[in-house]
Amino acid sequence: MTVEVLLDPPAHVRLPDEGAEIGDQAHAVNGLAAQPVTVLTYDTSQSMKARGRGLEVQKLAVPPEGDEPKKAPGRTGGGSR
């Protein structure tokens, strides 16, 4: 497995929905990667959106430990696990 961190260009404006933003970025990277990009997520909505974009998805089943992270003010999201 290879993990690379890619930075957004300085003028990048994020989408209001975190799941859509992750899917959008994964789809963009998929065109550059030597191997297919796989999205790992607990979120059902995010997994469906990623599959709809032709990405490979591993839907995780064991819930993470601890509390959900707090939402930043003004951000949307709220997919279900």
PDB file of N, CA and C in Angstrom:
ATOM      1  N   MET A   1       0.848  -1.164   0.000  1.00  0.00           N
ATOM      2  CA  MET A   1       0.000   0.000   0.000  1.00  0.00           C
ATOM      3  C   MET A   1       0.894   1.227   0.000  1.00  0.00           C
ATOM      4  N   THR A   2       0.468   2.207  -0.755  1.00  0.00           N
ATOM      5  CA  THR A   2       1.163   3.489  -0.796  1.00  0.00           C
ATOM      6  C   THR A   2       0.201   4.570  -0.329  1.00  0.00           C
ATOM      7  N   VAL A   3       0.687   5.433   0.537  1.00  0.00           N
ATOM      8  CA  VAL A   3      -0.109   6.566   0.999  1.00  0.00           C
ATOM      9  C   VAL A   3       0.658   7.833   0.639  1.00  0.00           C
ATOM     10  N   GLU A   4       0.002   8.723  -0.065  1.00  0.00           N
ATOM     11  CA  GLU A   4       0.607  10.001  -0.412  1.00  0.00           C
ATOM     12  C   GLU A   4      -0.335  11.116   0.013  1.00  0.00           C
ATOM     13  N   VAL A   5       0.240  12.200   0.488  1.00  0.00           N
ATOM     14  CA  VAL A   5      -0.553  13.362   0.886  1.00  0.00           C
ATOM     15  C   VAL A   5      -0.422  14.408  -0.214  1.00  0.00           C
ATOM     16  N   LEU A   6      -1.542  14.779  -0.789  1.00  0.00           N
ATOM     17  CA  LEU A   6      -1.558  15.793  -1.839  1.00  0.00           C
ATOM     18  C   LEU A   6      -2.227  17.048  -1.294  1.00  0.00           C
ATOM     19  N   LEU A   7      -1.617  18.182  -1.531  1.00  0.00           N
ATOM     20  CA  LEU A   7      -2.169  19.443  -1.040  1.00  0.00           C
ATOM     21  C   LEU A   7      -3.053  20.077  -2.101  1.00  0.00           C
ATOM     22  N   ASP A   8      -4.096  20.746  -1.647  1.00  0.00           N
ATOM     23  CA  ASP A   8      -4.972  21.475  -2.561  1.00  0.00           C
ATOM     24  C   ASP A   8      -4.221  22.676  -3.128  1.00  0.00           C
ATOM     25  N   PRO A   9      -4.551  23.064  -4.360  1.00  0.00           N
ATOM     26  CA  PRO A   9      -3.968  24.307  -4.882  1.00  0.00           C
ATOM     27  C   PRO A   9      -4.426  25.488  -4.020  1.00  0.00           C
ATOM     28  N   PRO A  10      -3.653  26.570  -3.982  1.00  0.00           N
ATOM     29  CA  PRO A  10      -3.998  27.704  -3.123  1.00  0.00           C
ATOM     30  C   PRO A  10      -5.398  28.268  -3.353  1.00  0.00           C
ATOM     31  N   ALA A  11      -5.924  28.226  -4.562  1.00  0.00           N
ATOM     32  CA  ALA A  11      -7.232  28.818  -4.853  1.00  0.00           C
ATOM     33  C   ALA A  11      -8.392  27.835  -4.667  1.00  0.00           C
ATOM     34  N   HIS A  12      -8.105  26.622  -4.179  1.00  0.00           N
ATOM     35  CA  HIS A  12      -9.162  25.611  -4.045  1.00  0.00           C
ATOM     36  C   HIS A  12     -10.217  26.046  -3.027  1.00  0.00           C
ATOM     37  N   VAL A  13     -11.476  25.922  -3.417  1.00  0.00           N
ATOM     38  CA  VAL A  13     -12.598  26.205  -2.520  1.00  0.00           C
ATOM     39  C   VAL A  13     -13.294  24.879  -2.252  1.00  0.00           C
ATOM     40  N   ARG A  14     -13.391  24.511  -0.987  1.00  0.00           N
ATOM     41  CA  ARG A  14     -13.999  23.232  -0.628  1.00  0.00           C
ATOM     42  C   ARG A  14     -15.499  23.239  -0.864  1.00  0.00           C
ATOM     43  N   LEU A  15     -16.020  22.059  -1.173  1.00  0.00           N
ATOM     44  CA  LEU A  15     -17.467  21.894  -1.295  1.00  0.00           C
ATOM     45  C   LEU A  15     -18.089  21.969   0.093  1.00  0.00           C
ATOM     46  N   PRO A  16     -19.343  22.393   0.219  1.00  0.00           N
ATOM     47  CA  PRO A  16     -19.965  22.523   1.538  1.00  0.00           C
ATOM     48  C   PRO A  16     -20.209  21.181   2.231  1.00  0.00           C
ATOM     49  N   ASP A  17     -20.263  20.090   1.486  1.00  0.00           N
ATOM     50  CA  ASP A  17     -20.498  18.765   2.067  1.00  0.00           C
ATOM     51  C   ASP A  17     -19.174  18.003   2.102  1.00  0.00           C
ATOM     52  N   GLU A  18     -18.726  17.607   3.307  1.00  0.00           N
ATOM     53  CA  GLU A  18     -17.433  16.941   3.455  1.00  0.00           C
ATOM     54  C   GLU A  18     -17.347  15.657   2.640  1.00  0.00           C
ATOM     55  N   GLY A  19     -18.420  14.863   2.634  1.00  0.00           N
ATOM     56  CA  GLY A  19     -18.424  13.612   1.882  1.00  0.00           C
ATOM     57  C   GLY A  19     -18.245  13.839   0.396  1.00  0.00           C
ATOM     58  N   ALA A  20     -18.912  14.863  -0.122  1.00  0.00           N
ATOM     59  CA  ALA A  20     -18.783  15.197  -1.541  1.00  0.00           C
ATOM     60  C   ALA A  20     -17.374  15.693  -1.850  1.00  0.00           C
ATOM     61  N   GLU A  21     -16.796  16.458  -0.939  1.00  0.00           N
ATOM     62  CA  GLU A  21     -15.432  16.964  -1.127  1.00  0.00           C
ATOM     63  C   GLU A  21     -14.436  15.809  -1.187  1.00  0.00           C
ATOM     64  N   ILE A  22     -14.561  14.858  -0.277  1.00  0.00           N
ATOM     65  CA  ILE A  22     -13.656  13.707  -0.265  1.00  0.00           C
ATOM     66  C   ILE A  22     -13.813  12.903  -1.549  1.00  0.00           C
ATOM     67  N   GLY A  23     -15.050  12.656  -1.959  1.00  0.00           N
ATOM     68  CA  GLY A  23     -15.298  11.918  -3.194  1.00  0.00           C
ATOM     69  C   GLY A  23     -14.748  12.637  -4.409  1.00  0.00           C
ATOM     70  N   ASP A  24     -14.923  13.947  -4.448  1.00  0.00           N
ATOM     71  CA  ASP A  24     -14.429  14.757  -5.556  1.00  0.00           C
ATOM     72  C   ASP A  24     -12.906  14.682  -5.651  1.00  0.00           C
ATOM     73  N   GLN A  25     -12.245  14.817  -4.516  1.00  0.00           N
ATOM     74  CA  GLN A  25     -10.783  14.767  -4.494  1.00  0.00           C
ATOM     75  C   GLN A  25     -10.272  13.366  -4.839  1.00  0.00           C
ATOM     76  N   ALA A  26     -10.932  12.334  -4.318  1.00  0.00           N
ATOM     77  CA  ALA A  26     -10.527  10.956  -4.626  1.00  0.00           C
ATOM     78  C   ALA A  26     -10.685  10.676  -6.115  1.00  0.00           C
ATOM     79  N   HIS A  27     -11.755  11.178  -6.703  1.00  0.00           N
ATOM     80  CA  HIS A  27     -11.992  10.993  -8.137  1.00  0.00           C
ATOM     81  C   HIS A  27     -10.905  11.693  -8.951  1.00  0.00           C
ATOM     82  N   ALA A  28     -10.503  12.887  -8.536  1.00  0.00           N
ATOM     83  CA  ALA A  28      -9.448  13.622  -9.234  1.00  0.00           C
ATOM     84  C   ALA A  28      -8.117  12.882  -9.143  1.00  0.00           C
ATOM     85  N   VAL A  29      -7.798  12.372  -7.965  1.00  0.00           N
ATOM     86  CA  VAL A  29      -6.544  11.642  -7.765  1.00  0.00           C
ATOM     87  C   VAL A  29      -6.567  10.320  -8.519  1.00  0.00           C
ATOM     88  N   ASN A  30      -7.733   9.706  -8.635  1.00  0.00           N
ATOM     89  CA  ASN A  30      -7.852   8.418  -9.318  1.00  0.00           C
ATOM     90  C   ASN A  30      -7.323   8.506 -10.751  1.00  0.00           C
ATOM     91  N   GLY A  31      -7.492   9.652 -11.386  1.00  0.00           N
ATOM     92  CA  GLY A  31      -6.984   9.831 -12.740  1.00  0.00           C
ATOM     93  C   GLY A  31      -5.473   9.948 -12.813  1.00  0.00           C
ATOM     94  N   LEU A  32      -4.826  10.248 -11.693  1.00  0.00           N
ATOM     95  CA  LEU A  32      -3.372  10.414 -11.651  1.00  0.00           C
ATOM     96  C   LEU A  32      -2.653   9.194 -11.092  1.00  0.00           C
ATOM     97  N   ALA A  33      -3.358   8.382 -10.333  1.00  0.00           N
ATOM     98  CA  ALA A  33      -2.736   7.274  -9.601  1.00  0.00           C
ATOM     99  C   ALA A  33      -2.425   6.091 -10.517  1.00  0.00           C
ATOM    100  N   ALA A  34      -1.364   5.375 -10.163  1.00  0.00           N
ATOM    101  CA  ALA A  34      -0.977   4.180 -10.919  1.00  0.00           C
ATOM    102  C   ALA A  34      -1.927   3.019 -10.646  1.00  0.00           C
ATOM    103  N   GLN A  35      -2.574   3.049  -9.487  1.00  0.00           N
ATOM    104  CA  GLN A  35      -3.532   2.011  -9.101  1.00  0.00           C
ATOM    105  C   GLN A  35      -4.847   2.690  -8.752  1.00  0.00           C
ATOM    106  N   PRO A  36      -5.955   1.940  -8.813  1.00  0.00           N
ATOM    107  CA  PRO A  36      -7.241   2.552  -8.447  1.00  0.00           C
ATOM    108  C   PRO A  36      -7.239   3.062  -7.002  1.00  0.00           C
ATOM    109  N   VAL A  37      -7.861   4.201  -6.804  1.00  0.00           N
ATOM    110  CA  VAL A  37      -8.011   4.776  -5.467  1.00  0.00           C
ATOM    111  C   VAL A  37      -9.160   4.061  -4.772  1.00  0.00           C
ATOM    112  N   THR A  38      -8.961   3.708  -3.511  1.00  0.00           N
ATOM    113  CA  THR A  38     -10.016   3.079  -2.719  1.00  0.00           C
ATOM    114  C   THR A  38     -10.390   4.021  -1.585  1.00  0.00           C
ATOM    115  N   VAL A  39     -11.677   4.306  -1.456  1.00  0.00           N
ATOM    116  CA  VAL A  39     -12.193   5.151  -0.380  1.00  0.00           C
ATOM    117  C   VAL A  39     -12.582   4.239   0.776  1.00  0.00           C
ATOM    118  N   LEU A  40     -12.054   4.519   1.973  1.00  0.00           N
ATOM    119  CA  LEU A  40     -12.417   3.792   3.188  1.00  0.00           C
ATOM    120  C   LEU A  40     -13.336   4.682   3.999  1.00  0.00           C
ATOM    121  N   THR A  41     -14.510   4.182   4.371  1.00  0.00           N
ATOM    122  CA  THR A  41     -15.457   5.024   5.100  1.00  0.00           C
ATOM    123  C   THR A  41     -16.435   4.191   5.910  1.00  0.00           C
ATOM    124  N   TYR A  42     -16.912   4.771   6.989  1.00  0.00           N
ATOM    125  CA  TYR A  42     -18.030   4.209   7.751  1.00  0.00           C
ATOM    126  C   TYR A  42     -19.344   4.783   7.230  1.00  0.00           C
ATOM    127  N   ASP A  43     -19.274   5.868   6.511  1.00  0.00           N
ATOM    128  CA  ASP A  43     -20.440   6.650   6.114  1.00  0.00           C
ATOM    129  C   ASP A  43     -21.131   6.053   4.888  1.00  0.00           C
ATOM    130  N   THR A  44     -22.381   5.658   5.040  1.00  0.00           N
ATOM    131  CA  THR A  44     -23.137   5.041   3.948  1.00  0.00           C
ATOM    132  C   THR A  44     -23.325   6.004   2.787  1.00  0.00           C
ATOM    133  N   SER A  45     -23.686   7.237   3.078  1.00  0.00           N
ATOM    134  CA  SER A  45     -23.895   8.229   2.027  1.00  0.00           C
ATOM    135  C   SER A  45     -22.611   8.476   1.243  1.00  0.00           C
ATOM    136  N   GLN A  46     -21.514   8.622   1.966  1.00  0.00           N
ATOM    137  CA  GLN A  46     -20.233   8.858   1.307  1.00  0.00           C
ATOM    138  C   GLN A  46     -19.835   7.663   0.440  1.00  0.00           C
ATOM    139  N   SER A  47     -20.077   6.453   0.919  1.00  0.00           N
ATOM    140  CA  SER A  47     -19.716   5.272   0.126  1.00  0.00           C
ATOM    141  C   SER A  47     -20.551   5.199  -1.152  1.00  0.00           C
ATOM    142  N   MET A  48     -21.830   5.550  -1.063  1.00  0.00           N
ATOM    143  CA  MET A  48     -22.689   5.524  -2.250  1.00  0.00           C
ATOM    144  C   MET A  48     -22.250   6.581  -3.267  1.00  0.00           C
ATOM    145  N   LYS A  49     -21.896   7.768  -2.784  1.00  0.00           N
ATOM    146  CA  LYS A  49     -21.435   8.828  -3.682  1.00  0.00           C
ATOM    147  C   LYS A  49     -20.131   8.422  -4.372  1.00  0.00           C
ATOM    148  N   ALA A  50     -19.220   7.815  -3.620  1.00  0.00           N
ATOM    149  CA  ALA A  50     -17.942   7.395  -4.196  1.00  0.00           C
ATOM    150  C   ALA A  50     -18.149   6.300  -5.239  1.00  0.00           C
ATOM    151  N   ARG A  51     -19.010   5.342  -4.937  1.00  0.00           N
ATOM    152  CA  ARG A  51     -19.304   4.283  -5.914  1.00  0.00           C
ATOM    153  C   ARG A  51     -19.940   4.879  -7.170  1.00  0.00           C
ATOM    154  N   GLY A  52     -20.787   5.869  -6.978  1.00  0.00           N
ATOM    155  CA  GLY A  52     -21.423   6.533  -8.109  1.00  0.00           C
ATOM    156  C   GLY A  52     -20.428   7.239  -9.016  1.00  0.00           C
ATOM    157  N   ARG A  53     -19.286   7.591  -8.463  1.00  0.00           N
ATOM    158  CA  ARG A  53     -18.228   8.240  -9.253  1.00  0.00           C
ATOM    159  C   ARG A  53     -17.254   7.225  -9.817  1.00  0.00           C
ATOM    160  N   GLY A  54     -17.547   5.927  -9.622  1.00  0.00           N
ATOM    161  CA  GLY A  54     -16.696   4.878 -10.181  1.00  0.00           C
ATOM    162  C   GLY A  54     -15.494   4.523  -9.338  1.00  0.00           C
ATOM    163  N   LEU A  55     -15.482   4.948  -8.072  1.00  0.00           N
ATOM    164  CA  LEU A  55     -14.360   4.642  -7.189  1.00  0.00           C
ATOM    165  C   LEU A  55     -14.584   3.319  -6.475  1.00  0.00           C
ATOM    166  N   GLU A  56     -13.482   2.670  -6.116  1.00  0.00           N
ATOM    167  CA  GLU A  56     -13.576   1.480  -5.284  1.00  0.00           C
ATOM    168  C   GLU A  56     -13.837   1.943  -3.856  1.00  0.00           C
ATOM    169  N   VAL A  57     -14.663   1.199  -3.133  1.00  0.00           N
ATOM    170  CA  VAL A  57     -15.032   1.588  -1.770  1.00  0.00           C
ATOM    171  C   VAL A  57     -14.921   0.391  -0.845  1.00  0.00           C
ATOM    172  N   GLN A  58     -14.341   0.607   0.323  1.00  0.00           N
ATOM    173  CA  GLN A  58     -14.367  -0.371   1.402  1.00  0.00           C
ATOM    174  C   GLN A  58     -15.233   0.241   2.497  1.00  0.00           C
ATOM    175  N   LYS A  59     -16.444  -0.258   2.633  1.00  0.00           N
ATOM    176  CA  LYS A  59     -17.366   0.229   3.670  1.00  0.00           C
ATOM    177  C   LYS A  59     -16.991  -0.468   4.961  1.00  0.00           C
ATOM    178  N   LEU A  60     -16.513   0.288   5.924  1.00  0.00           N
ATOM    179  CA  LEU A  60     -16.087  -0.261   7.204  1.00  0.00           C
ATOM    180  C   LEU A  60     -17.302  -0.561   8.063  1.00  0.00           C
ATOM    181  N   ALA A  61     -17.247  -1.661   8.797  1.00  0.00           N
ATOM    182  CA  ALA A  61     -18.409  -2.093   9.564  1.00  0.00           C
ATOM    183  C   ALA A  61     -18.247  -1.898  11.066  1.00  0.00           C
ATOM    184  N   VAL A  62     -17.041  -1.961  11.571  1.00  0.00           N
ATOM    185  CA  VAL A  62     -16.829  -1.819  13.008  1.00  0.00           C
ATOM    186  C   VAL A  62     -16.787  -0.332  13.324  1.00  0.00           C
ATOM    187  N   PRO A  63     -17.701   0.142  14.167  1.00  0.00           N
ATOM    188  CA  PRO A  63     -17.722   1.577  14.458  1.00  0.00           C
ATOM    189  C   PRO A  63     -16.436   2.028  15.153  1.00  0.00           C
ATOM    190  N   PRO A  64     -15.986   3.240  14.861  1.00  0.00           N
ATOM    191  CA  PRO A  64     -14.788   3.744  15.527  1.00  0.00           C
ATOM    192  C   PRO A  64     -15.060   3.949  17.007  1.00  0.00           C
ATOM    193  N   GLU A  65     -13.997   3.893  17.791  1.00  0.00           N
ATOM    194  CA  GLU A  65     -14.138   4.131  19.228  1.00  0.00           C
ATOM    195  C   GLU A  65     -14.183   5.628  19.492  1.00  0.00           C
ATOM    196  N   GLY A  66     -14.881   6.004  20.533  1.00  0.00           N
ATOM    197  CA  GLY A  66     -14.919   7.407  20.915  1.00  0.00           C
ATOM    198  C   GLY A  66     -16.091   8.147  20.308  1.00  0.00           C
ATOM    199  N   ASP A  67     -16.182   9.416  20.668  1.00  0.00           N
ATOM    200  CA  ASP A  67     -17.272  10.259  20.204  1.00  0.00           C
ATOM    201  C   ASP A  67     -17.006  10.760  18.791  1.00  0.00           C
ATOM    202  N   GLU A  68     -18.088  11.121  18.119  1.00  0.00           N
ATOM    203  CA  GLU A  68     -17.992  11.742  16.800  1.00  0.00           C
ATOM    204  C   GLU A  68     -17.290  13.088  16.954  1.00  0.00           C
ATOM    205  N   PRO A  69     -16.492  13.489  15.955  1.00  0.00           N
ATOM    206  CA  PRO A  69     -15.899  14.831  16.026  1.00  0.00           C
ATOM    207  C   PRO A  69     -16.982  15.891  15.905  1.00  0.00           C
ATOM    208  N   LYS A  70     -16.754  17.017  16.532  1.00  0.00           N
ATOM    209  CA  LYS A  70     -17.721  18.110  16.466  1.00  0.00           C
ATOM    210  C   LYS A  70     -17.662  18.744  15.080  1.00  0.00           C
ATOM    211  N   LYS A  71     -18.833  19.150  14.570  1.00  0.00           N
ATOM    212  CA  LYS A  71     -18.925  19.811  13.268  1.00  0.00           C
ATOM    213  C   LYS A  71     -18.425  21.247  13.398  1.00  0.00           C
ATOM    214  N   ALA A  72     -17.706  21.699  12.381  1.00  0.00           N
ATOM    215  CA  ALA A  72     -17.287  23.093  12.341  1.00  0.00           C
ATOM    216  C   ALA A  72     -18.514  23.947  12.047  1.00  0.00           C
ATOM    217  N   PRO A  73     -18.600  25.133  12.625  1.00  0.00           N
ATOM    218  CA  PRO A  73     -19.755  25.999  12.361  1.00  0.00           C
ATOM    219  C   PRO A  73     -19.913  26.257  10.867  1.00  0.00           C
ATOM    220  N   GLY A  74     -21.151  26.163  10.393  1.00  0.00           N
ATOM    221  CA  GLY A  74     -21.443  26.452   9.001  1.00  0.00           C
ATOM    222  C   GLY A  74     -21.184  25.308   8.040  1.00  0.00           C
ATOM    223  N   ARG A  75     -20.709  24.159   8.536  1.00  0.00           N
ATOM    224  CA  ARG A  75     -20.430  23.023   7.650  1.00  0.00           C
ATOM    225  C   ARG A  75     -21.621  22.085   7.646  1.00  0.00           C
ATOM    226  N   THR A  76     -21.857  21.470   6.493  1.00  0.00           N
ATOM    227  CA  THR A  76     -22.925  20.486   6.391  1.00  0.00           C
ATOM    228  C   THR A  76     -22.308  19.103   6.418  1.00  0.00           C
ATOM    229  N   GLY A  77     -23.109  18.124   6.229  1.00  0.00           N
ATOM    230  CA  GLY A  77     -22.651  16.735   6.258  1.00  0.00           C
ATOM    231  C   GLY A  77     -23.762  15.930   6.867  1.00  0.00           C
ATOM    232  N   GLY A  78     -23.427  15.130   7.829  1.00  0.00           N
ATOM    233  CA  GLY A  78     -24.457  14.413   8.559  1.00  0.00           C
ATOM    234  C   GLY A  78     -24.899  13.133   7.899  1.00  0.00           C
ATOM    235  N   GLY A  79     -24.001  12.508   7.116  1.00  0.00           N
ATOM    236  CA  GLY A  79     -24.339  11.200   6.567  1.00  0.00           C
ATOM    237  C   GLY A  79     -24.475  10.193   7.689  1.00  0.00           C
ATOM    238  N   SER A  80     -25.063   9.061   7.405  1.00  0.00           N
ATOM    239  CA  SER A  80     -25.223   8.040   8.433  1.00  0.00           C
ATOM    240  C   SER A  80     -24.205   6.948   8.230  1.00  0.00           C
ATOM    241  N   ARG A  81     -23.927   6.254   9.290  1.00  0.00           N
ATOM    242  CA  ARG A  81     -22.976   5.150   9.211  1.00  0.00           C
ATOM    243  C   ARG A  81     -23.679   3.893   8.868  1.00  0.00           C
TER     244      ARG A  81
END
